[in-house]
Short mmCIF file of C-alpha atoms in Angstrom, two decimals:
data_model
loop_
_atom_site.label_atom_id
_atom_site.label_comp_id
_atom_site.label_asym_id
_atom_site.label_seq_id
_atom_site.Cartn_x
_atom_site.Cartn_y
_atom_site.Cartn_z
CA UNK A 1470 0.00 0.00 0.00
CA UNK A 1471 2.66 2.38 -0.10
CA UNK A 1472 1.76 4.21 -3.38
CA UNK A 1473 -1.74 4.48 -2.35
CA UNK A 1474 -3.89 7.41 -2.58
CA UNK A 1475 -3.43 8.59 1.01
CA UNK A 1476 -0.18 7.91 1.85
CA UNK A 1477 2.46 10.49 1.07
CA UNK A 1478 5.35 10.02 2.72
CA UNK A 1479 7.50 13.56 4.17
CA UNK A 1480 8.12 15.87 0.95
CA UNK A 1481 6.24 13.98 -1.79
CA UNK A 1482 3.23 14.35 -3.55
CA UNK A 1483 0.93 12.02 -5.17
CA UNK A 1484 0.52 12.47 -8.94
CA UNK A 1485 -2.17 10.08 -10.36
CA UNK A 1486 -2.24 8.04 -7.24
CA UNK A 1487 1.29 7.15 -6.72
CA UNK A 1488 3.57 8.82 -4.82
CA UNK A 1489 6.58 11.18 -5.80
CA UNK A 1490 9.50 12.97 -4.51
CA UNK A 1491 8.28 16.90 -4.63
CA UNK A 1492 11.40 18.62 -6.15
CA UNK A 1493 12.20 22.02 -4.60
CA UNK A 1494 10.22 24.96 -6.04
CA UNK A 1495 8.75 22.52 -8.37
CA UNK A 1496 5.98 24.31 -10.53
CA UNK A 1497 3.30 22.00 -12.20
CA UNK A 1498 4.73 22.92 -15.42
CA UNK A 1499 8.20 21.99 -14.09
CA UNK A 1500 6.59 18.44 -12.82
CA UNK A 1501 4.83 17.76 -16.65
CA UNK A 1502 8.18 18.49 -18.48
CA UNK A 1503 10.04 15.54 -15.68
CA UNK A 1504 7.01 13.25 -16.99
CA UNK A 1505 7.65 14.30 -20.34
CA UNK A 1506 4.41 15.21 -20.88
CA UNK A 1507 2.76 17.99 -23.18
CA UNK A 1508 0.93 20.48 -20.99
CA UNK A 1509 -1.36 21.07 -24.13
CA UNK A 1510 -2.89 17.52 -23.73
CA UNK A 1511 -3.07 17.29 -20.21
CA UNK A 1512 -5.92 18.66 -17.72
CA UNK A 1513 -4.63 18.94 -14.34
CA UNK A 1514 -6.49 18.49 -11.24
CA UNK A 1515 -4.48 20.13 -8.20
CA UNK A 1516 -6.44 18.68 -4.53
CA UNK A 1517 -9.59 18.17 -6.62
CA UNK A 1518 -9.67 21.43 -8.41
CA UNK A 1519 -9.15 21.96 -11.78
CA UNK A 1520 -5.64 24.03 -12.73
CA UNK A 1521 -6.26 26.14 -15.91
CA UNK A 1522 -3.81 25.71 -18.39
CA UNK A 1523 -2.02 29.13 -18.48
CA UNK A 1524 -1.50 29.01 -14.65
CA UNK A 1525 1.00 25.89 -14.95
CA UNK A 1526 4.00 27.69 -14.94
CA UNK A 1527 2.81 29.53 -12.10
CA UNK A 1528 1.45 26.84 -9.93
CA UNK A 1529 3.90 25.70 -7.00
CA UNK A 1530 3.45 22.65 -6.05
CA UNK A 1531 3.23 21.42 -2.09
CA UNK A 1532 4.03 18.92 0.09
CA UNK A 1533 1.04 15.99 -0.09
CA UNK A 1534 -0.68 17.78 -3.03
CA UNK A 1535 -2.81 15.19 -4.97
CA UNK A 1536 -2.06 15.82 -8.64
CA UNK A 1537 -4.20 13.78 -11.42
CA UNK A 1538 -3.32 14.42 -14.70
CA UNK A 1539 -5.59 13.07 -17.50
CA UNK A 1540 -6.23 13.29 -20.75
CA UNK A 1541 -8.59 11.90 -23.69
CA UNK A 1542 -8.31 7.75 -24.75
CA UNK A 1543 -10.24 5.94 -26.98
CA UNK A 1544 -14.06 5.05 -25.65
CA UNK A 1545 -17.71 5.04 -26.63
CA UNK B 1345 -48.38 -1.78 -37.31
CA UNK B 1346 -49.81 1.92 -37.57
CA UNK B 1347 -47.89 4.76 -39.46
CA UNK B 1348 -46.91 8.25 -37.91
CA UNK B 1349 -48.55 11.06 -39.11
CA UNK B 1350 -45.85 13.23 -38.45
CA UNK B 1351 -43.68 11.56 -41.76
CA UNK B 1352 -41.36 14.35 -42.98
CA UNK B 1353 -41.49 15.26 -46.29
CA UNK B 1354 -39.99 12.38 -48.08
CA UNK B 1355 -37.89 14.84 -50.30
CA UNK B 1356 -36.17 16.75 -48.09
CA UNK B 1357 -34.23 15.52 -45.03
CA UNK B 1358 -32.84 18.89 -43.00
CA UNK B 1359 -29.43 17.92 -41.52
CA UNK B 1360 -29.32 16.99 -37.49
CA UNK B 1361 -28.76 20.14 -35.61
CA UNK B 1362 -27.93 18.91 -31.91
CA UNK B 1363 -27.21 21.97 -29.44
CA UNK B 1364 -27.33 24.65 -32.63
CA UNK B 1365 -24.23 22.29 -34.16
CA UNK B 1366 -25.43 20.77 -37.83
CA UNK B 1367 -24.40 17.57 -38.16
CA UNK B 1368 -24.92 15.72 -41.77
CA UNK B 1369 -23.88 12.26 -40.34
CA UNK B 1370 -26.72 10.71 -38.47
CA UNK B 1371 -23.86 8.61 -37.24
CA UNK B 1372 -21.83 9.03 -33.99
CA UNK B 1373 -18.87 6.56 -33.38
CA UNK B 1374 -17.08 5.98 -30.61
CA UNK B 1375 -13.46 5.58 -30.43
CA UNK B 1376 -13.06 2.83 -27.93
CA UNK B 1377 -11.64 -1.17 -28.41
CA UNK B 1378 -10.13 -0.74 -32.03
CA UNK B 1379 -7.33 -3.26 -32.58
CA UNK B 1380 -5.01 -0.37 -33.34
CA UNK B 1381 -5.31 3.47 -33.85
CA UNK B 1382 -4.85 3.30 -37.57
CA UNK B 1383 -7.79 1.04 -38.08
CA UNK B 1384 -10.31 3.15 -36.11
CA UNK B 1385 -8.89 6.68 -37.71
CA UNK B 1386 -10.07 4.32 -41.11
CA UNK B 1387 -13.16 3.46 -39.85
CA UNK B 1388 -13.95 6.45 -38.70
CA UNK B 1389 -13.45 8.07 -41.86
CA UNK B 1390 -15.33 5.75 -43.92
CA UNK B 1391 -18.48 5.69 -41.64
CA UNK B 1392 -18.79 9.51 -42.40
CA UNK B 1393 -19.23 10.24 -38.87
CA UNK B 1394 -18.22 14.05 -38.07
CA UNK B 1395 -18.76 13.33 -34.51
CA UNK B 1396 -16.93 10.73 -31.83
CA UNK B 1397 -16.69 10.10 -28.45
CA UNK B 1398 -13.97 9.76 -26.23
CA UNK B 1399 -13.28 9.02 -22.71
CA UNK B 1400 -11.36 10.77 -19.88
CA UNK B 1401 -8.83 9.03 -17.97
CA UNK B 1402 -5.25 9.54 -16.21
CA UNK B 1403 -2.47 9.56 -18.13
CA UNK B 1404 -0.52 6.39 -18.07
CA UNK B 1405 3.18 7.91 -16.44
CA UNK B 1406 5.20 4.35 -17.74
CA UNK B 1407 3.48 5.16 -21.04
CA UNK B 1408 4.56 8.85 -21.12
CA UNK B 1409 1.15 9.40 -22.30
CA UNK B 1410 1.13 8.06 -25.83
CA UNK B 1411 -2.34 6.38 -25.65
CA UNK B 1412 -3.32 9.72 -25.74
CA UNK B 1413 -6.28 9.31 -28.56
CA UNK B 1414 -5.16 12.92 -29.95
CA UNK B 1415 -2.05 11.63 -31.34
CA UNK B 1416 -4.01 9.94 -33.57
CA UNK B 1417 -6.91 11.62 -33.83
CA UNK B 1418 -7.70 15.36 -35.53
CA UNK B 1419 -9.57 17.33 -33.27
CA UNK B 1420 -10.61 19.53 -36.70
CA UNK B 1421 -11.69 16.60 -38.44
CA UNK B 1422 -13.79 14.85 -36.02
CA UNK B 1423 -15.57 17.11 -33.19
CA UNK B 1424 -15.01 15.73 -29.96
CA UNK B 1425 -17.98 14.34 -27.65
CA UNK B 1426 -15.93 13.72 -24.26
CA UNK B 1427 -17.78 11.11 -22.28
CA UNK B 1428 -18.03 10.18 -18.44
CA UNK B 1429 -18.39 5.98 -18.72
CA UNK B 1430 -16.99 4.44 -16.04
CA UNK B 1431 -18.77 7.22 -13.50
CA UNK B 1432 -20.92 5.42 -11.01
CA UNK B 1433 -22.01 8.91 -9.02
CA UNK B 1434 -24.16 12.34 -10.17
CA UNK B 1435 -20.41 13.83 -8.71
CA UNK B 1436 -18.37 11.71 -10.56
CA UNK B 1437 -19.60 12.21 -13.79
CA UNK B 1438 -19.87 16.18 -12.91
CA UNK B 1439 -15.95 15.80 -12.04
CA UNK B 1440 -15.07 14.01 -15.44
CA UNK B 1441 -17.10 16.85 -17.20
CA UNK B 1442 -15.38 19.66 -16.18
CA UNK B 1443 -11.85 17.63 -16.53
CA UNK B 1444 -13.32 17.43 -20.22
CA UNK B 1445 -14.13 20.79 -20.44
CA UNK B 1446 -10.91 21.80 -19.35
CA UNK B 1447 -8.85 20.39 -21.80
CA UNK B 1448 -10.37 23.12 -24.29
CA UNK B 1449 -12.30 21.66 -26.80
CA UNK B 1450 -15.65 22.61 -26.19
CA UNK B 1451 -18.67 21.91 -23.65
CA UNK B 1452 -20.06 19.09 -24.99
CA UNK B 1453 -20.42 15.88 -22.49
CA UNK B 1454 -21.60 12.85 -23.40
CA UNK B 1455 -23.27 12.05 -19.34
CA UNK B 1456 -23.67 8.77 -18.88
CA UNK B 1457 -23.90 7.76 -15.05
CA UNK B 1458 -24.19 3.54 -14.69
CA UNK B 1459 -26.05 2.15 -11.76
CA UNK B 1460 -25.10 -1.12 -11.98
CA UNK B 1461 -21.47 -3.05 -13.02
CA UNK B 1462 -23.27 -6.15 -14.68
CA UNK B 1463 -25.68 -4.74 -16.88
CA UNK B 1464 -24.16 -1.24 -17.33
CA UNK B 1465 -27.40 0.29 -16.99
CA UNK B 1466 -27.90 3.72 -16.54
CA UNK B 1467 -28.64 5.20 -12.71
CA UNK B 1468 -31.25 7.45 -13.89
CA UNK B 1469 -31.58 8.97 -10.94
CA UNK B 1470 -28.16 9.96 -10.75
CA UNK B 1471 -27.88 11.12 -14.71
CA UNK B 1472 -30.70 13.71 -14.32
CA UNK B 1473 -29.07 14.88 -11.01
CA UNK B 1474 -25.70 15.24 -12.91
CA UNK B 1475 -27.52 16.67 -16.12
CA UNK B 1476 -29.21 19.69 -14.01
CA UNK B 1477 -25.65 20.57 -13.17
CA UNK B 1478 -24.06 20.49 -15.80
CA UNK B 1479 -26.59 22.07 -17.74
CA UNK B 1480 -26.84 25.03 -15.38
CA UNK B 1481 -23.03 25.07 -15.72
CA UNK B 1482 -23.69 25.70 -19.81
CA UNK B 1483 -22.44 22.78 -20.83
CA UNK B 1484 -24.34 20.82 -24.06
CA UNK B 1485 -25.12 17.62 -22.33
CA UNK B 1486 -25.97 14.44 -24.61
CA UNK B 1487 -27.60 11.96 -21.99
CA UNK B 1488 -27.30 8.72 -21.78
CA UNK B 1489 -30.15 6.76 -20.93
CA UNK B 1490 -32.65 3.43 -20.66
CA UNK B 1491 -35.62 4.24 -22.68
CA UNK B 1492 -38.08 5.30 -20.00
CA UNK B 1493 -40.26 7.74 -21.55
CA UNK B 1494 -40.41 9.53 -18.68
CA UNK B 1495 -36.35 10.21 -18.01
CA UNK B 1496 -35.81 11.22 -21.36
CA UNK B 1497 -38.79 14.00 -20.45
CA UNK B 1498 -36.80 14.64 -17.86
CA UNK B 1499 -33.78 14.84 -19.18
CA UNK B 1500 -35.22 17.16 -21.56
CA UNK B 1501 -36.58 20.06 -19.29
CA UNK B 1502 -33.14 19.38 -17.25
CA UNK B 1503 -32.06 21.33 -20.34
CA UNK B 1504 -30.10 18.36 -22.58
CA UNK B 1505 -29.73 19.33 -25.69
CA UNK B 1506 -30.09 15.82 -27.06
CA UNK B 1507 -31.37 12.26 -24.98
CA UNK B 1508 -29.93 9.03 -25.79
CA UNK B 1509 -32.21 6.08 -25.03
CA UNK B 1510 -30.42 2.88 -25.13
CA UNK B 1511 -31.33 0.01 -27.90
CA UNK B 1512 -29.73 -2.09 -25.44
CA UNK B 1513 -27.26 -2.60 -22.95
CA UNK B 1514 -23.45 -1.37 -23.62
CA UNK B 1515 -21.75 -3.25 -25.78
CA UNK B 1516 -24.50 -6.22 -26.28
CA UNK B 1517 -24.82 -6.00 -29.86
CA UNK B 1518 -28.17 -7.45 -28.78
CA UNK B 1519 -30.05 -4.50 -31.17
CA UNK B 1520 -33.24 -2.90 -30.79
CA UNK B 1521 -34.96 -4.25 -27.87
CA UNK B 1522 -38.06 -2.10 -27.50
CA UNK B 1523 -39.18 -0.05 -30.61
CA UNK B 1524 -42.22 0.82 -29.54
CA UNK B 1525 -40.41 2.61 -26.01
CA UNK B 1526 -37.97 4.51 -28.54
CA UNK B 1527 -40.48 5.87 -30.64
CA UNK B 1528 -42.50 6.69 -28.15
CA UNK B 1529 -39.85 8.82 -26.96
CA UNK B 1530 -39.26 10.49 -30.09
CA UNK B 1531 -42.95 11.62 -30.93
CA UNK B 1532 -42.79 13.19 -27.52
CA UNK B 1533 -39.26 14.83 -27.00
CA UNK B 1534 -38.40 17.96 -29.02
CA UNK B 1535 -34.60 17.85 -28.89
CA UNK B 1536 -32.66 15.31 -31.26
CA UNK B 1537 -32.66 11.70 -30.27
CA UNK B 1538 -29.76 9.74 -30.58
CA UNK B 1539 -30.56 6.11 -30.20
CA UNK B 1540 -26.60 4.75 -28.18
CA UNK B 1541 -25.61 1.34 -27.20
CA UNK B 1542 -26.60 -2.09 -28.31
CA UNK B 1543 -26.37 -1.97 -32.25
CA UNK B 1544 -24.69 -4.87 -32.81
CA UNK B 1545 -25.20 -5.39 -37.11
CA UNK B 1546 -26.10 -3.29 -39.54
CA UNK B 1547 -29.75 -4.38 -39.83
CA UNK B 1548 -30.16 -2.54 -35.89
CA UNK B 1549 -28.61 0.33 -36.98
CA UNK B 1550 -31.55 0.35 -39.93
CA UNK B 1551 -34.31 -0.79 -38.03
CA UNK B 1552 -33.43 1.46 -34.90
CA UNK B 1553 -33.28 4.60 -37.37
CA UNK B 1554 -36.52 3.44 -39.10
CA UNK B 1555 -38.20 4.47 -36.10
CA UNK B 1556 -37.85 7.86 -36.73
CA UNK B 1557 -34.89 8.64 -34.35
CA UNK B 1558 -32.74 10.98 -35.55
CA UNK B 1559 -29.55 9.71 -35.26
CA UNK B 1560 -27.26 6.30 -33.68
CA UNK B 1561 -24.26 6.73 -31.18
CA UNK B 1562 -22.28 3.01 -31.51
CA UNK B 1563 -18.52 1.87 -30.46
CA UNK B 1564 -18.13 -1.78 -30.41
CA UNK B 1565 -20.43 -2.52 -33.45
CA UNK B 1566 -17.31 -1.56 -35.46
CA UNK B 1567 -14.92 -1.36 -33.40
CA UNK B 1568 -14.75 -5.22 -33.01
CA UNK B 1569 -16.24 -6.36 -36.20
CA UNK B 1570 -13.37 -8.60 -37.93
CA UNK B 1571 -13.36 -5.94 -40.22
CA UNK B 1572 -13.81 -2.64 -38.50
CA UNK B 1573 -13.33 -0.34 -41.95
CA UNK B 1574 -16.32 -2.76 -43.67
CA UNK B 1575 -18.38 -1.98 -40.45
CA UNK B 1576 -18.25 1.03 -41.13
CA UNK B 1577 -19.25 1.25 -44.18
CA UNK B 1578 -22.32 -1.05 -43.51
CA UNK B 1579 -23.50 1.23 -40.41
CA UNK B 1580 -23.07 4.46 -42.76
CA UNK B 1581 -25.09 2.80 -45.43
CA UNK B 1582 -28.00 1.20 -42.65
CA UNK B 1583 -28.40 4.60 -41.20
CA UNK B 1584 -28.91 6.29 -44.16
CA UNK B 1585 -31.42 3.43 -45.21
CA UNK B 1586 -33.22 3.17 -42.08
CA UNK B 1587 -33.57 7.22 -42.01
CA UNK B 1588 -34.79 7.00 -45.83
CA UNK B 1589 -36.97 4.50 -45.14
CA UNK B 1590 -38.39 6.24 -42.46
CA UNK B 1591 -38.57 9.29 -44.41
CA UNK B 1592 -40.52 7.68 -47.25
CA UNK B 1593 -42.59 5.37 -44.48
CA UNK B 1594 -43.29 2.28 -44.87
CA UNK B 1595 -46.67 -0.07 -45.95
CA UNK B 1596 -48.59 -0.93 -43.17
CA UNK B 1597 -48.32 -4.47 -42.08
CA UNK B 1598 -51.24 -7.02 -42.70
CA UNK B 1599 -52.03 -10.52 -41.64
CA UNK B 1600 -52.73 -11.51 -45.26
CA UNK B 1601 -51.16 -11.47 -48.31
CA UNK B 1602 -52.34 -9.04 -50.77
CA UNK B 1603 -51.77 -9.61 -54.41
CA UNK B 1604 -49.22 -7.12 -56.37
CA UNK B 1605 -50.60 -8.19 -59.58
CA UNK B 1606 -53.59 -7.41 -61.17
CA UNK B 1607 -56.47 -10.03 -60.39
CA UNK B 1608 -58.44 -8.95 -63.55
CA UNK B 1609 -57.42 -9.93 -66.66
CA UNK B 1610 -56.74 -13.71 -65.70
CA UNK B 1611 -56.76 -16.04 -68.69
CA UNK B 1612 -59.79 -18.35 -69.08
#
């Protein structure tokens, strides 16, 4: 159970339900470009609110923050 | 069987306008369970569809997010109906809308809140609860739902600008259960309805539009034929024959067989 949704261990957050190491100063920009992923396709929900796109680069991110990161698959 | 009285005029069949959008495919596909993403971008293209659906989910981190269906897909060729399967609760599905929302497409949601894992069927309950919100939130909600005349009513007033009665359940391919339920809720809804889930062949995508509906939403129908592309092609033409048909309506049915050919005129 240790990358479980509620257990964040001392300076990590958890980005789609598993848990990270939360970099200093780390902006959610800075946290998509480690994932190498393209902020344009990605929605971001920061502790169960929605972060619009343009304030990535000025979102910090925090110790225990729950980050989901989604985006669109194939379904019906 | 007795015919409508409200038969359009035969020649002239205005194109679907759902939400103010015109649509000239009466066909909606959804992008889901193709054997590979070159296959359904082919299938999708032959069907005609202008519309799909797609679904939200979280982003894969091993996969550095290339199941993204945007890689493969053209967001100007095909406008994008996000959906909320999978969402069990009215705040669930809200959630997933507003994640869809978000990613900047436009406000279309395809709401579709299931009350129970085995059958899939819809928590109606639960749909109309989400559908109030999200219509008060201006979003163009497409709603999923059983075909209970008297959801899709509500589902109407609720402000959806289109109500999608099932044929039957997700991913059945067991066709058109109840024809007289779905036209029934045709004659009495004003906004478009889009008959989704449980076309299985091409002959229930024709005999679901002859009933007047005004368009099909379908995923696995094609998406899991052995040949997805030829599906596609056979729902495109069965929609357009089913609406035609309906368009031109059909004989009534009679218990006895009535002779085409003269009876006068016989030969001693």
């Amino acid at each position: 159970m240790s990358t479980t949704e509620n257990a964040t261990s001392e300076g990590a957050i958890l980005v789609n339900g598993e848990a990270r190491p939360l970099e200093e100063g780390m902006t959610l920009t800075g946290l998509l470009e480690s994932l190498e992923l393209d902020p344009a396709t990605v929605v971001v929900e920061r502790n169960r609110e929605i972060v619009p796109r343009e304030r990535y680069p000025d979102t910090p991110l925090s110790e225990g923050d729950r980050i989901e990161l989604v985006h669109f698959v194939g379904g019906g | 069987m007795t015919q409508r009285n409200d038969t359009p005029n035969p020649s002239s069949d205005p194109p679907l306008v759902i939400g103010g959008k015109r649509f000239e495919s009466r066909l909606i596909l959804g992008t889901g369970k193709y054997r590979d993403n070159e296959t359904m971008v082919r299938a999708l293209r032959a069907s005609g569809t202008e519309m799909v659906t797609v679904a939200v989910r979280r982003v894969d981190l091993d996969r550095k997010g290339d199941e993204a269906i945007l890689n493969h897909l053209d967001p100007d060729e095909f406008f994008l109906l996000a959906n909320t399967a999978g969402c069990y609760t009215a705040d669930e599905a809200i959630r997933y809308a507003r994640l869809a929302r978000a990613a900047g497409f436009n406000e279309w949601i395809k709401l579709e809140v299931i009350g129970d894992e085995a059958t899939l069927l819809p928590d109606v309950q639960a749909t109309l609860e989400a559908a109030r919100v999200l219509a008060d939130e201006d979003f163009k909600v497409m709603a999923y739902t059983n075909d209970d005349l008297i959801t899709a009513l509500r589902l109407e007033d609720a402000g959806c600008v289109s109500v999608m009665p099932l044929a039957s359940p997700i991913g059945s391919g067991l066709g058109l259960i109840n024809p007289y339920y779905i036209r029934e809720i045709k004659s009495r809804l004003e906004v478009p309805v889009i008959v989704d889930a449980g076309v299985g062949t091409a002959s229930d995508a024709c005999r679901t539009m002859e009933q007047g509906v005004d368009g099909l939403l379908m995923n696995t129908a094609v998406a899991v034929a052995d040949d997805p592309v030829g599906m596609a092609i056979a729902m495109k033409e069965a929609t357009s024959a089913g609406r035609r048909a309906w368009l031109a309506g059909r004989m009534p049915m009679r218990e006895v067989a009535v002779p085409s050919s003269p009876t006068r005129g016989m030969l001693d």
